[in-house]
Short mmCIF file of C-alpha atoms and ligand atoms in Angstrom, two decimals:
data_model
loop_
_atom_site.label_atom_id
_atom_site.label_comp_id
_atom_site.label_asym_id
_atom_site.label_seq_id
_atom_site.Cartn_x
_atom_site.Cartn_y
_atom_site.Cartn_z
CA MET A 1 0.00 0.00 0.00
CA ALA A 2 1.55 3.23 -1.12
CA ARG A 3 1.31 5.93 1.54
CA GLU A 4 1.15 9.56 0.73
CA LEU A 5 4.51 11.28 0.83
CA VAL A 6 5.09 14.32 3.01
CA SER A 7 7.10 17.08 1.32
CA VAL A 8 10.53 18.07 2.64
CA ASP A 9 9.29 21.61 3.31
CA ASP A 10 6.24 20.45 5.25
CA HIS A 11 8.30 18.10 7.39
CA LEU A 12 10.86 20.80 8.12
CA GLN A 13 8.15 23.34 8.91
CA ARG A 14 6.62 21.00 11.42
CA ILE A 15 10.02 20.56 13.07
CA LEU A 16 10.65 24.30 13.24
CA ASP A 17 7.18 24.84 14.71
CA THR A 18 7.95 22.34 17.49
CA VAL A 19 11.48 23.41 18.42
CA TYR A 20 11.97 26.73 20.26
CA PRO A 21 15.09 28.75 21.07
CA LEU A 22 16.60 27.79 24.43
CA GLN A 23 16.54 30.25 27.34
CA PRO A 24 19.58 32.53 27.31
CA TYR A 25 21.81 33.00 30.34
CA ASP A 26 25.13 34.66 31.16
CA GLN A 27 27.94 32.55 29.77
CA PRO A 28 31.71 32.90 30.08
CA LEU A 29 32.99 34.67 26.96
CA LEU A 30 34.71 31.72 25.37
CA GLU A 31 31.62 29.56 25.68
CA ALA A 32 29.76 32.05 23.53
CA LEU A 33 31.99 31.62 20.49
CA ASP A 34 29.80 31.39 17.36
CA LEU A 35 26.64 32.08 19.34
CA PRO A 36 24.37 35.09 18.80
CA ILE A 37 24.19 37.36 21.84
CA CYS A 38 20.87 38.01 23.53
CA GLU A 39 21.64 41.53 24.70
CA GLU A 40 22.86 44.83 23.38
CA VAL A 41 26.40 45.47 24.62
CA VAL A 42 27.47 48.98 25.60
CA SER A 43 31.04 49.69 26.63
CA PRO A 44 31.38 50.55 30.32
CA ILE A 45 34.83 52.11 29.78
CA ASP A 46 36.98 54.11 27.39
CA LEU A 47 39.56 52.31 25.26
CA PRO A 48 42.38 53.12 25.70
CA GLY A 49 41.48 53.70 29.33
CA PHE A 50 44.23 56.34 29.74
CA ASP A 51 46.75 58.18 27.56
CA ASN A 52 49.64 55.77 27.12
CA SER A 53 52.83 55.38 25.19
CA ALA A 54 52.91 53.58 21.83
CA MET A 55 56.74 53.26 21.92
CA ASP A 56 59.66 52.64 24.23
CA GLY A 57 61.26 56.09 24.67
CA TYR A 58 61.03 59.31 26.66
CA ALA A 59 57.95 61.29 27.58
CA VAL A 60 58.60 65.00 27.00
CA ARG A 61 56.96 68.38 26.53
CA SER A 62 57.04 68.70 22.76
CA GLU A 63 57.81 72.43 22.81
CA GLU A 64 60.99 71.72 24.78
CA VAL A 65 62.43 69.46 22.05
CA ALA A 66 61.21 71.49 19.06
CA GLU A 67 64.74 72.65 18.21
CA ALA A 68 66.47 69.25 18.60
CA THR A 69 68.64 68.10 15.66
CA GLU A 70 71.36 65.48 15.03
CA SER A 71 74.12 68.08 15.52
CA TYR A 72 72.42 70.10 18.27
CA PRO A 73 70.56 67.64 20.52
CA VAL A 74 68.43 68.88 23.39
CA TRP A 75 69.66 67.56 26.76
CA LEU A 76 67.12 66.81 29.48
CA PRO A 77 67.50 65.24 32.93
CA VAL A 78 65.69 61.89 33.23
CA VAL A 79 63.52 62.01 36.34
CA GLY A 80 62.38 58.40 36.47
CA GLU A 81 61.10 55.39 34.58
CA SER A 82 57.62 54.09 33.88
CA ALA A 83 56.79 50.63 32.52
CA ALA A 84 53.40 49.09 31.71
CA GLY A 85 51.71 48.03 34.92
CA GLN A 86 54.59 49.37 37.01
CA SER A 87 54.07 53.08 37.10
CA GLU A 88 52.92 55.70 39.54
CA ALA A 89 50.61 58.59 38.84
CA PHE A 90 53.16 61.14 37.79
CA ALA A 91 53.38 64.72 36.60
CA LEU A 92 56.33 65.72 34.47
CA SER A 93 57.94 68.96 35.66
CA ALA A 94 59.14 71.46 33.10
CA GLY A 95 62.61 70.84 31.66
CA SER A 96 62.72 67.08 32.29
CA ALA A 97 62.01 63.75 30.59
CA LEU A 98 60.59 60.44 31.84
CA ARG A 99 61.85 57.14 30.47
CA ILE A 100 58.69 55.29 29.38
CA MET A 101 57.83 51.86 27.97
CA THR A 102 55.03 50.86 25.59
CA GLY A 103 51.67 50.80 27.38
CA ALA A 104 52.77 52.90 30.37
CA PRO A 105 50.66 55.97 31.18
CA VAL A 106 51.89 59.24 29.73
CA PRO A 107 52.58 61.54 32.71
CA ALA A 108 50.57 64.72 33.13
CA GLY A 109 52.40 67.60 31.47
CA ALA A 110 54.01 65.45 28.76
CA ASP A 111 52.46 65.51 25.28
CA ALA A 112 54.83 63.46 23.13
CA ILE A 113 57.00 60.35 23.22
CA VAL A 114 60.47 60.49 21.72
CA PRO A 115 61.37 56.96 20.60
CA LEU A 116 64.59 55.45 21.98
CA GLU A 117 66.05 55.41 18.45
CA TRP A 118 66.08 59.24 18.36
CA THR A 119 68.11 59.50 21.56
CA ASN A 120 71.39 58.40 23.14
CA ARG A 121 69.34 56.15 25.48
CA GLY A 122 70.70 58.06 28.48
CA ILE A 123 69.86 57.01 32.02
CA ALA A 124 70.45 60.12 34.15
CA GLU A 125 70.37 62.53 31.24
CA VAL A 126 69.16 62.04 27.71
CA ALA A 127 70.26 63.64 24.44
CA ILE A 128 67.31 64.06 22.08
CA HIS A 129 68.26 64.29 18.42
CA ARG A 130 64.96 64.96 16.72
CA ALA A 131 61.93 67.11 17.38
CA ALA A 132 58.76 65.27 18.47
CA PRO A 133 55.55 67.04 17.40
CA PRO A 134 52.68 67.22 19.94
CA GLY A 135 50.87 63.88 20.27
CA LEU A 136 53.66 61.81 18.75
CA HIS A 137 53.36 58.13 19.78
CA VAL A 138 50.69 58.91 22.37
CA ARG A 139 47.66 56.61 22.36
CA ARG A 140 44.77 58.85 23.39
CA VAL A 141 42.17 57.87 25.97
CA GLY A 142 38.92 56.84 24.24
CA GLU A 143 40.30 57.13 20.70
CA ASP A 144 39.22 53.55 20.00
CA ILE A 145 36.02 53.10 22.05
CA ARG A 146 34.11 55.61 24.19
CA ALA A 147 32.40 54.69 27.47
CA GLY A 148 28.69 54.37 26.67
CA GLN A 149 29.31 53.50 23.03
CA ARG A 150 27.23 50.63 21.64
CA LEU A 151 29.55 47.77 20.72
CA PHE A 152 27.18 45.05 19.51
CA GLU A 153 23.53 44.87 18.78
CA GLU A 154 21.43 41.96 19.95
CA GLY A 155 21.82 38.94 17.68
CA THR A 156 25.46 39.60 16.78
CA VAL A 157 27.26 36.30 16.39
CA LEU A 158 30.44 36.32 18.44
CA GLY A 159 33.69 35.45 16.70
CA PRO A 160 37.22 35.77 18.03
CA ARG A 161 37.40 39.52 17.37
CA GLU A 162 34.11 40.28 19.08
CA ILE A 163 35.12 38.14 22.05
CA GLY A 164 38.43 40.02 22.21
CA LEU A 165 36.66 43.37 22.33
CA LEU A 166 34.25 42.21 25.04
CA ALA A 167 37.21 41.13 27.16
CA ALA A 168 39.01 44.42 26.41
CA VAL A 169 36.12 46.39 27.89
CA GLY A 170 36.06 44.13 30.95
CA ARG A 171 33.14 41.84 30.22
CA ALA A 172 33.67 38.37 31.71
CA GLN A 173 30.30 37.03 30.63
CA VAL A 174 27.78 37.64 27.93
CA ARG A 175 24.16 36.64 27.57
CA ALA A 176 23.64 33.92 24.99
CA ARG A 177 21.56 30.83 24.48
CA PRO A 178 23.23 27.62 25.58
CA ARG A 179 24.50 25.18 23.00
CA PRO A 180 21.84 22.53 22.48
CA ARG A 181 22.77 19.14 23.94
CA VAL A 182 22.24 16.56 21.23
CA VAL A 183 22.17 12.89 22.21
CA VAL A 184 22.95 10.54 19.32
CA ILE A 185 21.90 6.89 19.52
CA SER A 186 22.60 4.25 16.88
CA THR A 187 20.36 1.23 16.78
CA GLY A 188 21.11 -2.10 15.15
CA SER A 189 22.10 -5.52 16.44
CA GLU A 190 24.62 -5.76 13.62
CA LEU A 191 26.57 -2.71 14.80
CA ARG A 192 30.00 -2.84 16.42
CA GLU A 193 32.11 -0.16 18.04
CA PRO A 194 35.15 0.86 15.91
CA GLY A 195 38.30 -0.61 17.42
CA THR A 196 36.59 -3.87 18.33
CA ALA A 197 36.41 -7.12 16.34
CA LEU A 198 34.00 -7.36 13.43
CA GLY A 199 31.93 -10.54 12.86
CA PHE A 200 31.09 -11.86 9.41
CA ASP A 201 27.68 -10.18 9.50
CA SER A 202 28.44 -7.04 11.50
CA VAL A 203 29.36 -3.47 10.54
CA TYR A 204 31.03 -0.67 12.41
CA ASP A 205 28.78 2.03 13.76
CA SER A 206 29.60 4.99 11.57
CA ASN A 207 26.35 6.91 11.97
CA SER A 208 26.67 7.89 15.60
CA HIS A 209 30.15 9.21 14.87
CA ALA A 210 29.16 11.17 11.78
CA LEU A 211 25.99 12.56 13.37
CA ALA A 212 27.68 13.51 16.64
CA ALA A 213 30.43 15.24 14.64
CA ALA A 214 27.87 17.05 12.49
CA ALA A 215 25.97 18.19 15.60
CA ARG A 216 29.16 19.50 17.14
CA ARG A 217 30.06 21.36 13.98
CA ALA A 218 26.60 22.89 13.97
CA GLY A 219 27.45 24.39 17.36
CA ALA A 220 25.77 21.83 19.59
CA VAL A 221 27.26 19.80 22.41
CA SER A 222 26.92 16.21 21.28
CA TYR A 223 26.78 13.06 23.35
CA ARG A 224 27.41 9.90 21.41
CA VAL A 225 25.68 7.01 23.08
CA GLY A 226 27.05 3.54 22.46
CA ILE A 227 25.26 1.12 20.20
CA VAL A 228 21.79 -0.03 21.16
CA SER A 229 20.58 -3.38 19.81
CA ASP A 230 17.27 -4.06 18.11
CA ASP A 231 15.78 -5.22 21.40
CA PRO A 232 12.84 -2.93 22.35
CA HIS A 233 13.58 -3.14 26.09
CA GLU A 234 17.15 -2.09 25.54
CA PHE A 235 16.17 0.81 23.30
CA ARG A 236 13.47 2.03 25.67
CA ALA A 237 15.87 1.90 28.61
CA ALA A 238 18.67 3.66 26.74
CA LEU A 239 16.35 6.42 25.61
CA SER A 240 14.91 7.10 29.05
CA ASP A 241 18.43 7.13 30.55
CA GLN A 242 19.54 9.73 28.04
CA LEU A 243 16.63 12.13 28.27
CA VAL A 244 18.03 13.91 31.33
CA ARG A 245 20.87 15.37 29.33
CA ALA A 246 19.17 15.94 26.00
CA ASP A 247 17.72 19.03 24.40
CA VAL A 248 17.38 16.91 21.26
CA VAL A 249 17.64 13.17 20.62
CA VAL A 250 18.77 11.83 17.26
CA THR A 251 18.50 8.12 16.54
CA SER A 252 19.57 6.20 13.48
CA GLY A 253 18.20 2.95 12.13
CA GLY A 254 15.10 0.94 12.89
CA VAL A 255 12.50 3.07 11.13
CA SER A 256 11.82 1.04 7.98
CA LYS A 257 9.03 -1.39 7.41
CA GLY A 258 10.81 -4.64 8.29
CA ASP A 259 10.78 -6.71 11.44
CA TYR A 260 13.22 -5.62 14.14
CA ASP A 261 12.61 -1.95 13.37
CA VAL A 262 13.00 -1.15 17.02
CA VAL A 263 12.75 2.64 17.01
CA LYS A 264 9.49 2.64 15.14
CA GLU A 265 8.13 -0.20 17.23
CA VAL A 266 8.83 1.48 20.56
CA LEU A 267 7.99 5.07 19.66
CA SER A 268 4.85 4.39 17.60
CA LYS A 269 3.24 3.31 20.84
CA SER A 270 4.38 6.34 22.84
CA GLY A 271 2.10 8.71 20.95
CA GLY A 272 4.40 11.70 20.62
CA VAL A 273 6.31 10.58 17.54
CA ASP A 274 4.99 10.27 14.00
CA PHE A 275 6.53 8.16 11.30
CA TYR A 276 6.01 8.81 7.64
CA ASP A 277 7.67 8.85 4.27
CA VAL A 278 9.14 12.10 3.07
CA ALA A 279 9.37 12.82 -0.65
CA MET A 280 13.14 12.82 -0.73
CA LYS A 281 15.99 10.57 -1.82
CA PRO A 282 17.87 9.45 0.13
CA GLY A 283 16.09 9.69 3.47
CA LYS A 284 12.54 8.63 2.77
CA PRO A 285 11.55 7.02 6.11
CA GLN A 286 11.52 9.73 8.79
CA GLY A 287 10.12 10.08 12.25
CA PHE A 288 9.83 13.18 14.39
CA GLY A 289 8.08 14.15 17.58
CA THR A 290 8.67 14.60 21.27
CA VAL A 291 9.42 12.14 24.07
CA GLY A 292 9.53 12.13 27.85
CA GLU A 293 8.25 14.49 30.51
CA ASP A 294 9.94 17.52 29.02
CA ASP A 295 8.67 16.85 25.51
CA THR A 296 12.21 16.51 24.21
CA PRO A 297 12.31 16.69 20.42
CA ILE A 298 13.42 13.44 18.80
CA PHE A 299 14.52 12.80 15.24
CA THR A 300 14.49 9.19 14.15
CA LEU A 301 16.67 9.03 11.07
CA PRO A 302 17.00 6.09 8.70
CA GLY A 303 19.99 3.79 9.24
CA ASN A 304 21.68 3.84 5.88
CA PRO A 305 24.67 6.11 6.42
CA VAL A 306 24.06 8.46 3.51
CA SER A 307 20.34 8.70 4.36
CA ALA A 308 21.16 9.47 7.98
CA TYR A 309 23.68 12.16 7.05
CA VAL A 310 21.47 13.85 4.46
CA SER A 311 18.52 13.74 6.87
CA PHE A 312 20.65 15.45 9.49
CA GLU A 313 21.66 18.19 7.06
CA VAL A 314 18.10 18.81 5.90
CA PHE A 315 16.16 18.46 9.18
CA VAL A 316 18.34 18.34 12.30
CA LEU A 317 20.77 21.13 11.44
CA PRO A 318 18.00 23.74 11.05
CA ALA A 319 16.52 22.63 14.39
CA ILE A 320 19.87 22.99 16.16
CA ARG A 321 20.26 26.48 14.74
CA ARG A 322 16.77 27.43 15.85
CA LEU A 323 17.53 26.20 19.39
CA MET A 324 20.64 28.42 19.44
CA GLY A 325 18.79 31.33 17.88
CA ARG A 326 21.05 31.36 14.83
CA MET A 327 19.66 32.55 11.53
CA PRO A 328 19.24 31.42 8.86
CA TYR A 329 18.11 27.96 9.92
CA ARG A 330 18.85 26.30 6.59
CA ARG A 331 22.19 26.39 4.88
CA PRO A 332 21.74 28.72 1.90
CA MET A 333 21.89 27.09 -1.51
CA VAL A 334 24.26 28.30 -4.19
CA ARG A 335 24.01 27.96 -7.95
CA ALA A 336 26.71 26.16 -9.85
CA ILE A 337 27.21 24.92 -13.38
CA SER A 338 26.84 21.19 -13.63
CA GLY A 339 29.75 19.39 -15.26
CA LYS A 340 27.65 16.32 -16.10
CA LEU A 341 24.11 15.35 -16.97
CA ILE A 342 22.24 14.82 -13.70
CA ARG A 343 19.25 12.49 -13.61
CA SER A 344 16.72 12.71 -10.83
CA VAL A 345 13.63 10.75 -9.82
CA PRO A 346 10.32 12.56 -10.39
CA GLY A 347 8.16 13.31 -7.34
CA LYS A 348 11.07 13.41 -4.89
CA GLN A 349 13.57 15.97 -3.81
CA GLN A 350 16.87 14.34 -4.59
CA TYR A 351 20.15 15.09 -2.82
CA ILE A 352 23.03 14.02 -5.02
CA ARG A 353 26.53 13.72 -3.60
CA ALA A 354 28.81 16.03 -5.51
CA GLN A 355 32.11 17.85 -5.72
CA PHE A 356 31.82 21.63 -5.72
CA ALA A 357 34.63 23.99 -6.70
CA VAL A 358 35.00 27.64 -7.58
CA ASP A 359 37.54 28.56 -10.25
CA PRO A 360 38.08 31.75 -12.29
CA ARG A 361 35.23 30.72 -14.61
CA GLY A 362 32.76 30.42 -11.74
CA ALA A 363 31.17 27.79 -9.49
CA HIS A 364 31.10 24.22 -10.78
CA VAL A 365 29.60 21.02 -9.49
CA SER A 366 29.71 17.37 -10.54
CA PRO A 367 28.13 14.28 -9.02
CA VAL A 368 30.51 11.78 -7.42
CA GLY A 369 30.01 8.04 -7.17
CA GLY A 370 26.79 6.08 -7.22
CA ASP A 371 23.50 6.86 -5.56
CA GLY A 372 23.23 3.89 -3.18
CA SER A 373 22.59 5.16 0.34
CA HIS A 374 25.14 2.70 1.76
CA LEU A 375 28.01 4.27 -0.25
CA ILE A 376 29.79 6.00 2.59
CA GLY A 377 33.05 6.24 0.64
CA ASP A 378 31.32 8.34 -2.00
CA LEU A 379 29.81 10.49 0.72
CA ALA A 380 33.26 11.19 2.13
CA ALA A 381 34.50 12.04 -1.37
CA ALA A 382 31.75 14.64 -1.75
CA ASN A 383 31.78 18.17 -0.37
CA ALA A 384 28.36 19.20 -1.59
CA LEU A 385 24.86 17.99 -2.35
CA ILE A 386 23.12 18.86 -5.60
CA VAL A 387 19.47 19.47 -4.80
CA ALA A 388 17.11 18.39 -7.56
CA PRO A 389 13.53 19.43 -6.71
CA ASP A 390 10.53 17.09 -7.13
CA HIS A 391 9.61 18.21 -10.63
CA VAL A 392 13.14 18.08 -12.06
CA VAL A 393 14.10 14.90 -13.89
CA GLU A 394 17.20 16.09 -15.70
CA VAL A 395 19.78 18.82 -15.29
CA PRO A 396 21.77 18.92 -18.56
CA ALA A 397 25.53 19.32 -18.42
CA GLY A 398 26.44 23.01 -18.61
CA SER A 399 23.25 24.29 -16.98
CA HIS A 400 22.69 25.56 -13.46
CA ALA A 401 22.06 23.32 -10.47
CA ASP A 402 21.18 24.24 -6.87
CA VAL A 403 23.84 23.11 -4.45
CA ILE A 404 24.32 22.83 -0.69
CA VAL A 405 28.02 23.30 0.01
CA LEU A 406 28.43 21.07 3.04
CA ASP A 407 31.34 22.47 4.96
CA ARG A 408 30.78 26.10 4.19
CA ASP A 409 29.63 28.39 6.94
CA PHE A 410 26.23 29.98 6.65
P1 AMP B 1 18.00 0.18 9.22
O1 AMP B 1 17.51 1.59 8.94
O2 AMP B 1 18.14 -0.08 10.67
O3 AMP B 1 17.15 -0.82 8.52
O4 AMP B 1 19.45 0.08 8.59
C1 AMP B 1 19.64 0.24 7.19
C2 AMP B 1 21.05 -0.10 6.80
O5 AMP B 1 21.94 0.82 7.42
C3 AMP B 1 21.52 -1.46 7.22
O6 AMP B 1 22.34 -2.00 6.20
C4 AMP B 1 22.31 -1.19 8.48
O7 AMP B 1 23.29 -2.17 8.73
C5 AMP B 1 22.92 0.13 8.17
N1 AMP B 1 23.17 0.88 9.41
C6 AMP B 1 22.25 1.13 10.36
N2 AMP B 1 22.78 1.82 11.36
C7 AMP B 1 24.07 2.03 11.05
C8 AMP B 1 25.15 2.69 11.69
N3 AMP B 1 24.98 3.28 12.90
N4 AMP B 1 26.35 2.72 11.10
C9 AMP B 1 26.51 2.12 9.90
N5 AMP B 1 25.54 1.48 9.23
C10 AMP B 1 24.32 1.43 9.79
MG1 MG B 2 18.49 -1.67 11.78
#
């Protein structure tokens, strides 16, 4: 009996309607890397915080060294030394110089720094060989940032430079949504942990590794649960154990129509999860819903490795981004010229593994390998997915195709 297919867009919309951004809280700066901030940040201080020296040299009154030349240096007594973090509040009296290091405060009265290279580097007395105009090598208070200045608007995604500026103005924490905790469970009695012995009918569990890595790259914290067999009791127990630490659960395997399809068997009865066929290839059998007391969202992805990976990209990644409050939810598609004829099945959105490259002539894409959803080697050889919509049956070589570039940032 052929069931009606749900479209990719409808399935994704249902997911996005179910999953809400997590509550923000104050996080240590480094934890907020790549997260959007949930506050407007205003600088509490000036940067620089005080006039300070940009060079190692001597702080002087510029008018006193205006006549200095190579042949007729100006001699000044050196009244002390000031280094960064080791200085005293100091006023420079007329007719003297202060030896000063980079970052040390410029003393009151001084208005220029003569670099060491323009002097005889004297200790008690210094010979200055060149005139220093007012302001030379002085970093002015507030010339970079003013107290009260808006630094970042709400929603700004923090990268290393933004984090550096927040620290520079003294912020130890910033308000951001937590990284979603994604629990990844592989089901299948045939699965073995990499590094252990393989039987004649077993396979290594690649899905939980790939999915946990993909979740981490999406910005989530991922917990990879060991393999769970096709025994319903074991799966039910593993799932309820994991719910305490999950904002999202992702399972792989056990959602087809055969016997031993443990995920479907257990969760069909729980009520909160629906299973249906989505009009896509690979990745047709999908399940989504909520489980447990907290209504934790759960994605039950098909077990074939390429299906599981593509399903993650199309459905789980947007949900993770929504939980973090990161826009856009979906990775934007780019257009590229297809190097080969691409054939697609009618009535389904097809995701074709491909190699994408940009050269001086533009963006190009070509399918790699076969289309079997077990071909994990071909998946690793690809860096993109060509997306052929339901109505498209052929993309001729030389024409444009829509492409998801997998490792590219949004
Ligand atoms: P299933 O969806 O459970 O019927 O699995 C479909 C196919 O994917 C079978 O050939 C499984 O052996 C394979 N498979 C399922 N889970 C994994 C996994 N975690 N790692 C690698 N292959 C898997
Ligand atoms: Mg299975």
